[in-house]
Short mmCIF file of C-alpha atoms in Angstrom, two decimals:
data_model
loop_
_atom_site.label_atom_id
_atom_site.label_comp_id
_atom_site.label_asym_id
_atom_site.label_seq_id
_atom_site.Cartn_x
_atom_site.Cartn_y
_atom_site.Cartn_z
CA UNK A 1 -58.87 -12.04 6.85
CA UNK A 2 -59.37 -13.74 10.18
CA UNK A 3 -61.48 -13.82 13.32
CA UNK A 4 -61.46 -11.31 16.17
CA UNK A 5 -64.15 -11.55 18.85
CA UNK A 6 -64.38 -9.66 22.13
CA UNK A 7 -66.69 -10.04 25.13
CA UNK A 8 -66.29 -7.56 27.97
CA UNK A 9 -67.73 -7.27 31.46
CA UNK A 10 -66.60 -5.31 34.48
CA UNK A 11 -64.43 -8.15 35.79
CA UNK A 12 -63.69 -10.28 32.69
CA UNK A 13 -62.33 -9.78 29.19
CA UNK A 14 -62.51 -12.61 26.65
CA UNK A 15 -60.93 -12.42 23.19
CA UNK A 16 -60.85 -15.19 20.58
CA UNK A 17 -58.78 -15.27 17.39
CA UNK A 18 -57.91 -17.93 14.85
CA UNK A 19 -54.30 -18.83 14.01
CA UNK A 20 -54.48 -19.08 10.21
CA UNK A 21 -51.67 -17.08 8.62
CA UNK A 22 -50.05 -17.01 5.22
CA UNK A 23 -47.14 -15.28 3.59
CA UNK A 24 -48.59 -12.45 1.51
CA UNK A 25 -46.11 -12.99 -1.33
CA UNK A 26 -45.63 -16.77 -1.48
CA UNK A 27 -49.02 -17.75 -0.09
CA UNK A 28 -47.38 -20.33 2.17
CA UNK A 29 -49.59 -21.10 5.17
CA UNK A 30 -48.43 -20.98 8.78
CA UNK A 31 -49.79 -20.46 12.29
CA UNK A 32 -49.75 -17.07 13.99
CA UNK A 33 -50.44 -15.92 17.54
CA UNK A 34 -52.85 -13.04 16.97
CA UNK A 35 -53.43 -12.42 20.67
CA UNK A 36 -50.50 -11.53 22.92
CA UNK A 37 -50.27 -10.57 26.59
CA UNK A 38 -48.60 -7.83 28.58
CA UNK A 39 -49.09 -9.94 31.71
CA UNK A 40 -47.55 -7.67 34.34
CA UNK A 41 -50.40 -5.20 33.69
CA UNK A 42 -53.11 -7.78 32.83
CA UNK A 43 -53.38 -6.37 29.30
CA UNK A 44 -53.75 -8.06 25.93
CA UNK A 45 -53.46 -7.03 22.30
CA UNK A 46 -55.25 -8.89 19.52
CA UNK A 47 -55.51 -8.41 15.77
CA UNK A 48 -57.33 -9.15 12.57
CA UNK A 49 -55.21 -8.14 9.60
CA UNK A 50 -51.50 -7.71 9.03
CA UNK A 51 -49.41 -9.82 11.41
CA UNK A 52 -46.28 -7.75 10.76
CA UNK A 53 -48.05 -4.52 11.64
CA UNK A 54 -49.52 -6.15 14.76
CA UNK A 55 -46.13 -7.35 15.94
CA UNK A 56 -44.68 -3.86 15.57
CA UNK A 57 -47.54 -2.38 17.61
CA UNK A 58 -47.08 -5.09 20.23
CA UNK A 59 -43.35 -4.40 20.43
CA UNK A 60 -43.93 -0.69 21.03
CA UNK A 61 -46.68 -1.40 23.58
CA UNK A 62 -44.47 -3.87 25.43
CA UNK A 63 -41.66 -1.32 25.57
CA UNK A 64 -44.07 1.32 26.87
CA UNK A 65 -45.28 -1.09 29.56
CA UNK A 66 -41.90 -0.86 31.31
CA UNK A 67 -42.38 2.86 32.05
CA UNK A 68 -42.85 3.68 35.71
CA UNK A 69 -45.88 5.84 34.89
CA UNK A 70 -47.49 3.33 32.49
CA UNK A 71 -51.28 3.03 32.48
CA UNK A 72 -53.78 1.26 30.25
CA UNK A 73 -55.59 4.55 29.72
CA UNK A 74 -52.45 6.29 28.47
CA UNK A 75 -51.60 3.46 26.06
CA UNK A 76 -55.18 3.39 24.76
CA UNK A 77 -55.07 7.14 24.12
CA UNK A 78 -51.69 6.97 22.35
CA UNK A 79 -52.27 3.91 20.19
CA UNK A 80 -54.41 5.56 17.53
CA UNK A 81 -51.73 8.18 16.88
CA UNK A 82 -49.02 5.51 16.80
CA UNK A 83 -50.97 3.53 14.20
CA UNK A 84 -51.29 6.65 12.03
CA UNK A 85 -47.57 7.41 12.38
CA UNK A 86 -46.51 3.89 11.38
CA UNK A 87 -49.02 3.50 8.55
CA UNK A 88 -47.20 5.36 5.70
CA UNK A 89 -44.17 3.06 5.94
CA UNK A 90 -46.40 -0.01 6.10
CA UNK A 91 -48.49 1.11 3.13
CA UNK A 92 -45.30 1.83 1.17
CA UNK A 93 -43.95 -1.66 1.89
CA UNK A 94 -47.23 -3.24 0.76
CA UNK A 95 -47.16 -1.26 -2.49
CA UNK A 96 -43.48 -2.03 -3.17
CA UNK A 97 -44.21 -5.74 -2.70
CA UNK A 98 -46.88 -5.49 -5.38
CA UNK A 99 -49.60 -6.70 -3.04
CA UNK A 100 -53.30 -5.97 -3.42
CA UNK A 101 -54.84 -3.16 -1.39
CA UNK A 102 -56.71 -5.73 0.75
CA UNK A 103 -53.43 -6.49 2.51
CA UNK A 104 -53.17 -2.88 3.70
CA UNK A 105 -55.64 -3.13 6.54
CA UNK A 106 -55.63 -3.80 10.25
CA UNK A 107 -58.04 -4.19 13.14
CA UNK A 108 -56.63 -4.18 16.65
CA UNK A 109 -58.04 -4.57 20.15
CA UNK A 110 -56.31 -3.36 23.30
CA UNK A 111 -57.87 -4.39 26.57
CA UNK A 112 -57.18 -5.14 30.17
CA UNK A 113 -57.60 -4.29 33.81
CA UNK A 114 -57.78 -0.62 34.76
CA UNK A 115 -56.75 -0.02 38.40
CA UNK A 116 -57.87 3.59 37.94
CA UNK A 117 -61.43 2.61 37.01
CA UNK A 118 -61.57 -0.68 38.91
CA UNK A 119 -62.85 -2.63 35.89
CA UNK A 120 -61.88 -4.24 32.60
CA UNK A 121 -61.69 -1.86 29.65
CA UNK A 122 -61.11 -2.39 25.92
CA UNK A 123 -60.66 -0.25 22.80
CA UNK A 124 -60.89 -1.22 19.13
CA UNK A 125 -58.76 0.37 16.39
CA UNK A 126 -59.19 0.09 12.63
CA UNK A 127 -57.02 1.46 9.84
CA UNK A 128 -57.54 1.03 6.10
CA UNK A 129 -56.59 4.33 4.46
CA UNK A 130 -53.53 6.53 4.93
CA UNK A 131 -55.65 9.62 4.27
CA UNK A 132 -58.09 8.83 7.09
CA UNK A 133 -57.11 8.72 10.78
CA UNK A 134 -57.40 5.40 12.56
CA UNK A 135 -60.90 4.71 13.83
CA UNK A 136 -60.82 4.43 17.63
CA UNK A 137 -63.85 2.99 19.41
CA UNK A 138 -64.28 2.01 23.07
CA UNK A 139 -65.80 -1.47 23.47
CA UNK A 140 -68.63 -1.55 25.99
CA UNK A 141 -69.88 -5.11 25.62
CA UNK A 142 -69.01 -7.16 22.57
CA UNK A 143 -67.32 -6.97 19.18
CA UNK A 144 -67.49 -9.66 16.49
CA UNK A 145 -65.38 -9.43 13.38
CA UNK A 146 -66.70 -10.62 10.99
CA UNK A 147 -70.12 -10.17 12.54
CA UNK A 148 -72.36 -11.36 9.71
CA UNK A 149 -72.25 -15.09 10.61
CA UNK A 150 -73.20 -14.27 14.22
CA UNK A 151 -76.27 -12.10 13.64
CA UNK A 152 -78.50 -14.75 15.24
CA UNK A 153 -75.89 -15.99 17.72
CA UNK A 154 -76.36 -14.95 21.38
CA UNK A 155 -73.09 -13.73 22.96
CA UNK A 156 -71.69 -16.05 25.61
CA UNK A 157 -68.40 -16.45 27.46
CA UNK A 158 -68.92 -20.20 27.72
CA UNK A 159 -66.13 -22.09 25.94
CA UNK A 160 -68.39 -24.23 23.69
CA UNK A 161 -70.22 -21.10 22.49
CA UNK A 162 -66.97 -19.26 21.84
CA UNK A 163 -65.69 -22.18 19.79
CA UNK A 164 -68.89 -22.54 17.77
CA UNK A 165 -68.90 -18.81 17.00
CA UNK A 166 -65.33 -19.06 15.69
CA UNK A 167 -66.16 -22.12 13.62
CA UNK A 168 -69.12 -20.35 12.01
CA UNK A 169 -67.02 -17.30 11.21
CA UNK A 170 -64.15 -19.29 9.69
CA UNK A 171 -66.56 -21.25 7.49
CA UNK A 172 -68.32 -18.05 6.38
CA UNK A 173 -65.07 -16.24 5.55
CA UNK A 174 -63.67 -19.17 3.57
CA UNK A 175 -66.88 -19.65 1.59
CA UNK A 176 -67.16 -15.92 0.90
CA UNK A 177 -63.63 -15.58 -0.44
CA UNK A 178 -63.50 -18.93 -2.21
CA UNK A 179 -60.28 -19.95 -0.50
CA UNK A 180 -59.00 -20.57 2.99
CA UNK A 181 -58.36 -17.28 4.77
CA UNK A 182 -59.37 -18.24 8.31
CA UNK A 183 -59.05 -21.32 10.49
CA UNK A 184 -56.23 -23.22 12.07
CA UNK A 185 -56.84 -23.26 15.81
CA UNK A 186 -58.91 -20.99 18.02
CA UNK A 187 -57.01 -19.11 20.72
CA UNK A 188 -58.69 -17.66 23.78
CA UNK A 189 -57.25 -14.67 25.60
CA UNK A 190 -58.80 -14.45 29.08
CA UNK A 191 -58.32 -11.71 31.66
CA UNK A 192 -59.79 -11.24 35.09
CA UNK A 193 -58.31 -9.52 38.16
CA UNK A 194 -55.16 -11.44 39.02
CA UNK A 195 -55.23 -13.69 35.95
CA UNK A 196 -54.02 -13.26 32.35
CA UNK A 197 -53.87 -16.37 30.15
CA UNK A 198 -54.03 -17.50 26.54
CA UNK A 199 -55.52 -20.94 25.86
CA UNK A 200 -55.81 -23.15 22.79
CA UNK A 201 -59.45 -24.17 22.33
CA UNK A 202 -58.72 -26.59 19.49
CA UNK A 203 -58.78 -26.90 15.72
CA UNK A 204 -61.52 -25.08 13.86
#
């Protein structure tokens, strides 16, 4: 459980994630970078769910980004199939580790600048069940996960608003589960034409 928020306009893409991570077996807490850049193409990947699965997807995406014919559109189209192909081995590892089914889930966002379309684009992916293909959904404006704490919260790209949204979500998740499953620090992934950065907005 963690935070994954997206705000998209034609010339800007903003993603915020928390850094709370824990070992699924030992429960030991750590800090994880859940938003990572492919800077040469002004692209980012972000996650809410399994860090190991995310890192494998990032590795494959980074390798693909070196192709001479690489495009954001092609990666976005391929990623759902890649998730489905990798999922059986991931689900098997979760089961063999004796972990609860809640650990076998992932939400991913791929976004960045599209030279072909002359605008920022983003796609969300979700996978929870080996028997069901990954859900692939283009993002047209905003995505908040979890969204319940932000039902009355107006979307804004302003840094104070982004931070307050993350704080509300972390508090809601922790209270709902009865233990700490979100928090740490809030990371901001920011893309605009000619700029791709990740910033630390501070402790939640």
